[in-house]
């Protein structure tokens, strides 16, 4: 109808692209030969010299041009040096026949939706969602007492921003016990129990406002490690609020069982993404704000930021020696460059200069190198982890620095010597040879094997079990931030586009196989072979401290002048009580056990006008507490379609008027 009404404001897309590419050319020229400049911003952020509308339009226009032209006016024109033909894999390979199972579990972060999604690979079918930092009325998470108390104890926020899911490891391989994930928004770390696929602990980490990077310490999950991205005063109690020089960033180590913060390390600059070496010693974290600025111009000013290598045993030793300051109950060790703990033979934190506002850190499968994507530099810096301990020259620990393309963000691996790096600005995946990158000169493009166009603007990429010591290859998922024209329009907030790419054993060309729309906004994912996950289909009551309710236990008990406890079972197709009566103003605790022992027979307990709905899975016991404010009759009904008589599965709560 009115789709042309803005036409007069819209510039010729080709002009916008030309302008955009010219900006990038300037950026590149300057990255190659940075001009020393002590006062000004040393380079414009790509896109920022255009206004945001133009930047987005430029992307959209490029998108509309499709894969034929790619997004890469700057990388030799046509995008795919390896060509789009593939001798291995085909679109059909990813289809999983009706009734068949996927071979891999994919665990997707849900970004600011707060949830996790479980996706089968290679089909890309979404299997379920796990509420973590959000509430979820389908499961009752955030409604039941158990989940509500956990959320309240963890700060009582209604949302979170989860970016980095990590599977627990034993001997460097996934043990199927837990998944840990960060909350960037509120400085929290959550633990998901992979027996029941549910969140069982959330810790609100003291002294940290945002936790961005999140990883487990390989090979045995000794700690969950969180990066404080936003610098803030320590403690953040109003002191120095207006004095950014006094702000600091922290790394935290959380015990995976108790979920308590064990220690923190304060550093210069900030901390973005992290990963660990394979031997349990090094935590490697990127820093894009070595300038310690509070605004974008300052944060992007210097041509080099750094990567920090935390020496975990040395930090533990410092804590043991009492070399810390306790802040809000957590030992905080000083890891700034000036710290006495960084002056001797064994500094607790090594600072390695790295170009330019680096983003990801991913440690390769054999643990030799950490790969740090340059973001505003078109390179990936490879840190030689084996040299970290003994070298005092930061440059000596850089093993290679290939030029991969524009806007490199994340790198993944196929286990056969190849690295794959996402290029946010080029909208491509660059596949390159790790050994060749070690041998090639800094900034060389020789290690590049091929580039695959993706749609559009990828962040994380992840190949099967790429974070273990033994990646499986075969499939790679590229989590693109934008989908633009790839799906039916669904209004202005469009889905992301997670694309499945066949990589095989790495010998054949990459092949784009499937688009998968994703609700905002996954950042990362991690995969485990199905043999490594052992999900129970029915609860074992021994796993929870809840009193199991038998049919004979159903009843109402007054527990106080204004409180009652109601117990009832659920089974096909009735509640344990056809009705029960409480007094107006009573605080009602309703406890239900699903006494079914058959898999997949879930009952729901919904109470209209009381904002209550939750699921009770077979052999699970759940309870809710609410106040019966208004007299009347309230039908309680089952929300899971459990049998042919599901609609008849009802009970009545009768609330008698209070006596005056
Ligand atoms: S960050 Cu989002 S694309 Cu939070 Cu892992 Cu890189
Ligand atoms: Cu029980 Cu429907």
XYZ file of C-alpha atoms and ligand atoms in Angstrom:
668
model
C 0.000 0.000 0.000
C 2.215 2.760 1.240
C 5.461 0.978 0.661
C 6.729 3.694 -1.643
C 5.926 6.579 0.651
C 9.537 6.962 1.800
C 10.961 6.798 -1.639
C 12.030 10.398 -1.755
C 14.320 9.848 1.258
C 15.894 6.688 -0.067
C 19.154 7.204 -1.877
C 20.315 5.112 -4.743
C 21.547 1.938 -3.047
C 24.573 1.861 -5.313
C 25.658 5.271 -4.088
C 25.311 4.123 -0.520
C 27.343 1.011 -1.242
C 30.016 3.033 -2.988
C 30.252 5.338 -0.043
C 30.314 2.455 2.412
C 33.036 0.665 0.511
C 35.079 3.799 0.258
C 34.906 4.099 4.026
C 36.048 0.534 4.408
C 38.886 1.139 1.975
C 40.039 3.987 4.147
C 39.749 1.821 7.216
C 41.803 -0.882 5.580
C 44.419 1.539 4.370
C 44.817 2.817 7.841
C 44.902 -0.605 9.457
C 47.680 -1.521 7.070
C 49.622 1.633 7.738
C 48.344 3.281 10.862
C 49.139 6.923 11.211
C 50.300 7.790 14.671
C 47.767 10.129 16.155
C 47.781 10.876 19.805
C 44.802 13.102 19.952
C 42.126 11.993 17.577
C 40.296 8.821 16.838
C 42.726 6.829 14.759
C 40.106 5.452 12.449
C 36.429 5.657 11.943
C 34.439 2.620 12.799
C 33.202 1.043 9.615
C 29.773 2.386 8.955
C 29.896 5.137 11.502
C 30.855 7.814 9.078
C 27.536 7.079 7.435
C 24.509 7.511 9.559
C 22.882 4.369 10.824
C 20.048 4.379 8.317
C 22.473 4.513 5.478
C 24.589 1.772 6.951
C 21.587 -0.495 7.303
C 20.356 0.391 3.850
C 23.738 -0.355 2.416
C 23.583 -3.765 4.014
C 20.048 -4.298 2.785
C 20.963 -3.325 -0.704
C 23.912 -5.654 -0.689
C 21.598 -8.302 0.670
C 19.173 -7.826 -2.153
C 21.954 -8.372 -4.604
C 22.173 -11.854 -3.223
C 24.890 -14.397 -3.101
C 25.901 -13.853 -6.699
C 27.783 -10.697 -5.896
C 28.433 -11.427 -2.251
C 28.982 -8.703 0.272
C 32.567 -8.243 -0.516
C 33.349 -5.431 -2.838
C 36.686 -5.348 -1.081
C 37.823 -8.897 -1.013
C 38.692 -9.535 -4.617
C 35.231 -8.952 -5.834
C 33.380 -12.147 -6.079
C 33.606 -13.600 -2.671
C 34.174 -17.281 -3.052
C 37.681 -18.092 -4.191
C 36.896 -21.748 -3.685
C 33.829 -21.496 -5.842
C 30.375 -22.518 -4.824
C 30.572 -26.025 -6.175
C 31.131 -28.738 -3.674
C 32.145 -32.328 -4.066
C 30.962 -33.380 -0.663
C 27.643 -33.008 1.108
C 24.370 -31.925 -0.338
C 21.261 -30.212 0.811
C 19.583 -33.558 1.381
C 22.206 -34.684 3.843
C 20.900 -32.474 6.564
C 17.336 -33.726 6.367
C 16.426 -36.144 9.107
C 13.628 -38.512 8.106
C 10.362 -38.576 10.060
C 10.843 -40.561 13.238
C 14.628 -40.437 13.006
C 16.789 -38.607 15.515
C 19.439 -36.008 14.966
C 22.968 -37.058 15.656
C 23.920 -33.968 17.662
C 22.436 -31.715 20.262
C 22.938 -28.022 19.612
C 22.704 -25.705 22.620
C 21.918 -22.171 21.515
C 22.165 -19.098 23.657
C 19.043 -16.967 23.399
C 20.613 -13.562 23.933
C 18.280 -11.060 25.545
C 15.344 -13.452 25.332
C 17.050 -14.951 28.379
C 16.400 -18.548 27.343
C 18.389 -21.359 25.741
C 17.197 -23.263 22.681
C 17.976 -26.869 21.955
C 18.345 -27.582 18.259
C 18.928 -30.922 16.574
C 21.857 -31.107 14.169
C 21.934 -31.562 11.238
C 18.186 -31.044 10.820
C 18.228 -27.638 12.572
C 14.861 -28.565 14.103
C 14.232 -26.737 17.362
C 13.606 -29.416 19.978
C 12.861 -27.364 23.056
C 13.659 -24.207 24.968
C 15.074 -23.923 28.435
C 14.114 -20.819 30.377
C 17.121 -19.494 32.263
C 16.994 -15.761 33.034
C 13.460 -15.230 31.714
C 10.134 -16.571 32.885
C 8.207 -19.099 30.846
C 4.529 -19.810 31.185
C 4.649 -23.060 29.205
C 6.818 -24.744 31.820
C 5.859 -22.575 34.779
C 9.452 -21.377 35.263
C 9.144 -18.158 37.212
C 5.708 -19.217 38.513
C 6.505 -22.257 40.640
C 7.987 -21.737 44.085
C 11.205 -23.582 43.277
C 12.043 -21.509 40.209
C 10.749 -18.251 41.668
C 12.902 -18.568 44.767
C 15.955 -19.264 42.612
C 15.279 -16.213 40.441
C 14.622 -14.028 43.496
C 17.833 -15.124 45.190
C 19.708 -14.300 41.966
C 18.655 -10.660 42.031
C 14.973 -10.901 41.142
C 15.442 -9.675 37.575
C 12.893 -10.564 34.928
C 15.369 -10.922 32.088
C 18.937 -11.691 31.203
C 21.193 -11.664 28.173
C 22.861 -15.011 27.674
C 25.646 -15.259 25.125
C 28.040 -18.113 25.782
C 26.815 -21.618 26.553
C 29.505 -24.017 27.782
C 29.262 -27.746 28.403
C 30.959 -29.227 31.446
C 34.031 -31.333 30.707
C 35.798 -34.293 32.209
C 39.212 -35.172 30.746
C 38.657 -32.543 28.067
C 35.483 -34.095 26.732
C 31.844 -33.304 27.379
C 30.501 -35.242 30.349
C 26.852 -34.368 29.771
C 26.306 -33.066 33.297
C 25.881 -29.328 33.047
C 25.723 -26.354 30.779
C 26.905 -22.993 32.098
C 25.898 -19.683 30.569
C 26.504 -16.019 31.323
C 24.046 -13.163 31.813
C 25.680 -10.144 30.257
C 22.918 -7.876 31.508
C 23.123 -8.515 35.234
C 26.496 -10.113 35.873
C 25.216 -13.605 36.532
C 26.149 -17.169 35.650
C 23.549 -19.925 35.402
C 23.869 -23.670 35.495
C 21.572 -25.947 33.523
C 21.197 -29.557 34.589
C 21.421 -31.727 31.480
C 19.723 -34.697 33.099
C 16.472 -32.763 33.171
C 17.329 -29.922 30.802
C 16.427 -27.303 33.367
C 18.136 -24.430 35.099
C 19.104 -25.511 38.600
C 21.312 -22.675 39.860
C 21.946 -19.014 39.140
C 24.584 -16.975 40.875
C 24.573 -13.200 40.973
C 28.317 -12.554 41.002
C 29.372 -9.775 43.395
C 31.316 -6.754 42.108
C 30.467 -7.335 38.445
C 27.878 -5.524 36.397
C 28.187 -7.311 33.072
C 29.587 -10.782 32.534
C 30.258 -11.296 28.851
C 32.892 -13.908 28.103
C 32.090 -17.151 29.869
C 33.952 -20.440 29.663
C 34.797 -23.482 31.725
C 38.360 -24.308 32.674
C 39.435 -27.273 30.556
C 39.976 -30.152 30.951
C 37.894 -30.812 34.097
C 35.627 -27.817 34.684
C 37.476 -26.724 37.802
C 35.946 -23.267 37.426
C 33.404 -21.398 35.369
C 35.141 -18.186 34.329
C 33.312 -14.948 33.631
C 34.656 -11.746 32.070
C 33.550 -8.362 33.365
C 33.060 -6.338 30.220
C 31.971 -3.020 31.696
C 34.476 -1.205 33.852
C 32.979 0.053 37.098
C 34.127 1.251 40.516
C 35.084 -1.492 42.964
C 32.958 -1.576 45.050
C 30.298 0.176 43.012
C 28.806 2.080 45.929
C 28.855 5.655 44.664
C 32.537 6.213 45.345
C 34.380 7.274 42.194
C 31.204 7.043 40.139
C 32.194 10.137 38.188
C 35.839 9.146 37.953
C 36.260 6.554 35.174
C 40.012 6.304 35.801
C 39.160 4.440 38.963
C 36.853 1.941 37.296
C 38.028 -1.614 36.856
C 37.155 -4.875 35.105
C 37.257 -8.269 36.800
C 37.649 -11.909 35.883
C 35.691 -14.207 38.184
C 36.205 -17.897 38.908
C 33.025 -19.643 40.057
C 32.970 -23.113 41.577
C 30.759 -25.284 39.345
C 29.213 -27.240 42.226
C 28.587 -24.575 44.878
C 28.209 -21.861 42.193
C 29.998 -19.465 44.555
C 32.585 -16.965 43.341
C 36.002 -18.234 44.513
C 38.168 -15.288 43.478
C 38.316 -12.346 41.149
C 41.209 -10.649 39.358
C 41.102 -6.956 38.572
C 42.837 -5.795 35.408
C 43.678 -2.772 33.305
C 41.414 -2.181 30.326
C 38.396 -4.411 30.035
C 37.608 -8.061 29.327
C 35.482 -9.256 26.450
C 35.552 -12.926 25.369
C 37.526 -15.777 26.905
C 38.557 -19.364 26.477
C 40.996 -21.600 28.284
C 43.977 -23.678 27.280
C 43.483 -27.412 27.321
C 45.760 -28.041 30.311
C 43.979 -26.114 33.028
C 46.535 -23.343 33.394
C 45.672 -20.449 31.111
C 42.561 -18.355 30.750
C 42.866 -16.104 27.732
C 40.664 -13.049 27.425
C 40.356 -10.302 24.850
C 40.211 -6.602 25.698
C 38.803 -3.992 23.321
C 38.960 -1.066 25.675
C 42.581 -0.827 26.745
C 42.020 2.915 26.422
C 39.718 2.688 29.470
C 37.394 5.103 27.721
C 33.701 5.536 28.386
C 32.608 6.393 24.852
C 33.090 4.773 21.485
C 35.575 7.272 20.058
C 37.884 6.683 22.961
C 37.442 2.917 23.027
C 38.463 2.633 19.365
C 41.267 5.178 19.538
C 44.346 3.014 19.823
C 45.507 0.690 17.105
C 46.350 -1.937 19.634
C 44.445 -3.295 22.551
C 45.458 -6.473 24.255
C 44.812 -10.048 25.132
C 45.314 -11.109 28.712
C 46.572 -14.516 29.719
C 45.615 -15.377 33.294
C 47.848 -17.933 34.988
C 45.312 -19.812 37.113
C 47.694 -21.696 39.456
C 49.621 -18.456 40.074
C 46.372 -16.685 40.946
C 45.365 -19.517 43.274
C 48.755 -19.218 44.945
C 48.263 -15.475 45.447
C 44.881 -16.133 47.051
C 46.393 -18.789 49.273
C 49.140 -16.383 50.300
C 46.562 -13.808 51.282
C 47.586 -11.424 48.498
C 44.127 -10.058 47.950
C 41.616 -7.526 49.081
C 38.205 -8.869 50.035
C 35.335 -6.987 48.414
C 31.761 -8.041 49.115
C 32.955 -11.396 50.349
C 35.132 -12.286 47.366
C 38.952 -12.244 47.347
C 40.032 -9.782 44.639
C 43.584 -10.226 43.390
C 45.371 -7.316 41.719
C 46.214 -8.240 38.134
C 46.844 -4.742 36.819
C 50.132 -4.158 35.029
C 51.535 -2.219 37.979
C 50.616 -4.895 40.490
C 53.501 -6.402 42.501
C 52.027 -9.763 41.521
C 52.894 -8.991 37.897
C 56.505 -7.936 38.466
C 58.277 -11.188 39.315
C 59.186 -14.335 37.380
C 55.654 -15.557 37.317
C 53.190 -12.754 36.648
C 49.584 -13.687 37.300
C 48.381 -11.869 34.170
C 50.333 -11.416 30.941
C 49.294 -8.599 28.642
C 49.836 -9.226 24.930
C 49.265 -6.260 22.595
C 46.827 -7.144 19.827
C 45.243 -5.149 16.991
C 42.533 -3.588 17.074
C 39.567 -3.863 19.431
C 39.883 -7.668 19.211
C 36.798 -9.773 19.722
C 36.843 -13.533 20.098
C 39.273 -15.839 21.782
C 38.979 -19.460 20.769
C 41.594 -22.041 21.630
C 42.237 -24.610 18.916
C 41.643 -28.324 19.416
C 45.200 -29.336 20.318
C 45.597 -26.407 22.683
C 48.612 -24.961 20.874
C 47.099 -21.678 19.798
C 44.504 -19.180 20.880
C 42.854 -17.443 17.941
C 41.976 -13.803 18.507
C 39.898 -12.130 15.820
C 40.796 -8.536 15.129
C 37.277 -7.127 14.656
C 38.523 -3.736 13.451
C 41.680 -5.333 12.114
C 41.220 -7.747 9.189
C 43.494 -10.265 10.888
C 43.366 -13.131 13.343
C 46.180 -13.156 15.892
C 47.401 -16.606 16.894
C 48.890 -16.792 20.374
C 51.335 -19.595 20.988
C 50.058 -20.935 24.299
C 53.111 -23.115 24.813
C 55.333 -20.033 24.832
C 53.209 -18.071 27.291
C 54.918 -19.451 30.360
C 58.513 -18.652 29.522
C 58.490 -15.757 27.123
C 58.863 -12.258 28.456
C 58.530 -10.714 24.992
C 54.859 -10.355 24.104
C 55.573 -10.355 20.374
C 57.365 -13.664 20.649
C 54.171 -15.403 21.694
C 52.414 -14.372 18.489
C 52.633 -17.417 16.224
C 50.835 -16.020 13.203
C 48.584 -13.272 11.995
C 46.850 -14.050 8.704
C 44.715 -11.496 6.963
C 41.305 -13.119 6.776
C 38.929 -10.328 5.703
C 36.857 -7.537 7.126
C 35.310 -7.645 10.571
C 36.601 -11.005 11.851
C 34.682 -11.980 14.992
C 34.884 -15.692 15.775
C 36.831 -18.780 14.740
C 35.979 -22.466 14.774
C 37.783 -25.672 13.798
C 37.283 -28.932 11.929
C 40.031 -30.911 13.631
C 41.915 -31.359 10.349
C 44.103 -28.303 10.561
C 41.590 -25.748 9.324
C 40.235 -22.680 11.002
C 37.024 -20.953 9.947
C 36.585 -17.296 10.808
C 33.368 -15.297 10.582
C 33.688 -11.958 8.799
C 31.008 -9.602 10.038
C 31.567 -6.865 7.495
C 32.277 -9.073 4.492
C 29.357 -11.385 5.375
C 31.552 -14.381 4.763
C 33.196 -17.334 6.397
C 36.909 -17.569 5.667
C 38.437 -21.027 5.780
C 42.180 -21.079 6.298
C 45.086 -23.362 6.998
C 46.472 -23.117 10.520
C 49.967 -24.413 9.795
C 50.325 -22.194 6.744
C 49.355 -19.219 8.862
C 52.215 -20.011 11.215
C 54.632 -20.168 8.315
C 53.288 -17.184 6.386
C 54.210 -13.593 7.016
C 52.069 -11.375 9.164
C 49.135 -10.065 7.197
C 49.454 -12.654 4.456
C 46.367 -13.916 2.673
C 48.161 -17.072 1.537
C 46.688 -19.293 4.256
C 43.149 -18.532 3.018
C 41.683 -21.581 1.299
C 38.216 -20.316 0.417
C 35.452 -17.968 1.459
C 31.762 -18.763 1.696
C 29.150 -16.025 1.455
C 26.640 -16.010 4.297
C 23.457 -14.008 4.851
C 24.099 -11.715 6.619
C 26.716 -10.388 9.005
C 27.861 -13.395 11.021
C 28.860 -13.350 14.685
C 29.735 -16.682 16.217
C 30.416 -19.704 14.070
C 30.645 -23.148 15.532
C 31.543 -26.511 14.029
C 30.629 -29.833 15.614
C 32.412 -30.307 18.945
C 34.954 -27.711 17.848
C 35.671 -26.689 21.430
C 36.808 -30.184 22.436
C 40.210 -31.706 21.776
C 38.634 -33.797 19.020
C 36.313 -31.820 16.726
C 33.969 -33.828 14.533
C 33.897 -31.609 11.432
C 31.049 -32.279 8.987
C 28.786 -29.365 9.901
C 29.320 -25.755 10.797
C 26.651 -23.317 11.910
C 27.085 -19.649 11.148
C 24.986 -17.424 13.405
C 24.164 -14.429 11.271
C 22.879 -11.321 12.956
C 20.637 -10.223 10.103
C 18.332 -12.116 7.774
C 16.935 -9.202 5.731
C 15.362 -10.786 2.642
C 15.849 -14.470 3.464
C 12.402 -15.117 4.969
C 8.814 -13.977 4.618
C 8.526 -10.508 6.113
C 7.205 -10.658 9.662
C 7.259 -7.019 10.632
C 10.229 -4.836 11.451
C 11.836 -7.090 14.075
C 13.169 -9.786 11.816
C 14.626 -13.123 12.841
C 18.341 -13.787 12.798
C 19.526 -16.375 10.309
C 21.496 -19.368 11.540
C 22.953 -21.008 8.462
C 24.068 -24.606 8.237
C 27.222 -25.124 6.203
C 28.593 -28.484 5.196
C 32.349 -28.662 5.783
C 32.872 -32.433 5.692
C 36.345 -33.383 6.821
C 37.652 -30.046 5.613
C 39.058 -31.378 2.363
C 36.082 -30.369 0.222
C 34.598 -26.915 -0.272
C 32.137 -25.388 2.121
C 28.547 -25.666 1.022
C 25.660 -23.608 2.334
C 22.854 -26.049 3.045
C 20.086 -24.477 5.123
C 18.687 -21.254 6.515
C 17.188 -21.330 9.970
C 15.323 -18.331 11.369
C 16.093 -17.594 15.003
C 14.080 -15.448 17.376
C 16.217 -12.634 18.835
C 18.948 -13.116 19.573
C 21.265 -16.076 19.798
C 24.979 -15.315 19.977
C 26.678 -18.639 20.229
C 26.008 -22.344 20.286
C 27.809 -25.499 21.252
C 27.296 -29.052 20.052
C 27.503 -32.429 21.728
C 27.086 -35.831 20.144
C 23.882 -37.435 21.373
C 25.844 -40.259 23.012
C 27.284 -37.731 25.463
C 23.921 -36.522 26.747
C 21.722 -38.704 28.914
C 18.404 -36.943 29.370
C 15.936 -38.612 31.705
C 12.402 -38.984 30.413
C 10.738 -39.265 33.826
C 11.764 -37.515 37.055
C 13.404 -39.481 39.780
C 11.862 -38.079 42.982
C 15.128 -38.877 44.766
C 16.775 -36.105 42.751
C 14.698 -33.390 44.423
C 13.922 -32.397 47.988
C 10.189 -32.401 47.524
C 7.605 -34.419 49.405
C 6.027 -36.829 46.972
C 2.259 -36.684 47.134
C 0.361 -39.972 46.882
C -3.284 -40.073 45.895
C -4.287 -40.655 49.520
C -2.421 -37.473 50.565
C -4.690 -35.187 48.569
C -6.380 -32.714 50.906
C -6.380 -29.272 52.473
C -4.548 -28.444 55.663
C -4.731 -25.139 57.482
C -1.185 -24.160 58.361
C -1.881 -20.777 59.945
C -4.604 -18.250 60.555
C -4.281 -17.017 56.988
C -2.518 -19.853 55.233
C -3.441 -23.228 53.841
C -1.571 -26.005 52.118
C -3.398 -27.898 49.405
C -1.984 -31.176 48.181
C -3.219 -32.994 45.159
C -2.034 -35.459 42.608
C -2.407 -35.208 38.875
C -3.039 -38.137 36.565
C -5.108 -38.810 33.457
C -7.682 -37.300 33.646
C -8.234 -35.940 37.103
C -6.756 -33.875 39.867
C -6.545 -35.503 43.281
C -9.267 -33.158 44.546
C -12.443 -32.391 42.566
C -12.658 -29.185 44.597
C -11.257 -27.508 47.698
C -12.216 -24.542 49.802
C -10.108 -21.724 51.204
C -10.913 -18.415 52.890
C -10.614 -15.055 51.198
C -7.186 -13.626 52.047
C -5.562 -17.021 52.559
C -2.069 -17.559 51.326
C -2.465 -20.806 49.433
C 0.410 -23.183 48.798
C -0.724 -25.659 46.169
C 1.458 -28.748 45.890
C 1.031 -31.198 43.060
C 2.737 -34.436 42.155
C 2.268 -35.970 38.738
C 1.938 -39.620 39.739
C 2.169 -40.852 36.156
C 5.279 -42.854 35.438
C 4.735 -42.953 31.689
C 7.017 -40.717 29.619
C 5.578 -37.674 27.884
C 2.373 -37.483 29.946
C 2.593 -33.983 31.315
C -0.196 -32.248 33.192
C -0.559 -28.523 33.585
C -2.085 -26.676 36.507
C -3.731 -23.410 35.509
C -5.702 -21.201 37.870
C -7.616 -18.481 36.061
C -7.488 -14.976 37.483
C -4.588 -15.896 39.753
C -1.821 -15.704 37.137
C -0.772 -19.290 37.697
C 0.169 -21.939 35.184
C 2.837 -24.592 35.432
C 3.701 -28.009 34.110
C 4.176 -31.125 36.199
C 6.134 -33.814 34.392
C 5.853 -37.505 35.317
C 7.008 -38.122 38.903
C 7.760 -34.441 39.472
C 6.374 -32.417 42.362
C 5.872 -28.679 41.995
C 4.226 -26.065 44.151
C 3.039 -22.508 43.857
C 2.106 -19.978 46.495
C -0.464 -17.265 45.907
C -3.124 -15.300 47.747
C -6.807 -15.998 47.265
C -7.835 -12.354 47.186
C -11.357 -12.511 45.893
C -14.260 -14.731 46.862
C -15.745 -16.904 44.161
C -15.272 -20.139 42.327
C -12.193 -20.633 40.191
C -11.863 -23.565 37.854
C -8.473 -25.191 37.879
C -7.712 -26.881 34.592
C -5.025 -28.930 32.927
C -3.087 -27.099 30.205
C -1.298 -30.051 28.607
C -3.464 -32.103 26.268
C -3.004 -35.335 28.152
C -5.837 -37.629 27.109
C -9.138 -37.741 25.298
C -10.671 -36.483 28.533
C -8.162 -33.666 28.951
C -10.872 -31.015 28.787
C -12.677 -32.709 31.621
C -9.547 -32.687 33.795
C -10.612 -29.932 36.151
C -10.940 -28.991 39.781
C -12.585 -26.086 41.591
C -11.093 -23.694 44.090
C -13.854 -22.172 46.161
C -12.871 -19.002 47.968
C -15.270 -18.190 50.779
C -15.812 -14.531 51.602
C -13.940 -13.305 54.665
C -16.188 -12.791 57.652
C -16.322 -9.227 58.901
S 29.729 -11.983 21.461
Cu 27.885 -11.851 20.237
S 28.833 -12.205 18.245
Cu 28.552 -11.843 23.133
Cu 30.206 -13.936 21.824
Cu 30.706 -12.241 19.431
Cu -3.938 -33.500 32.260
Cu -4.630 -32.395 30.331
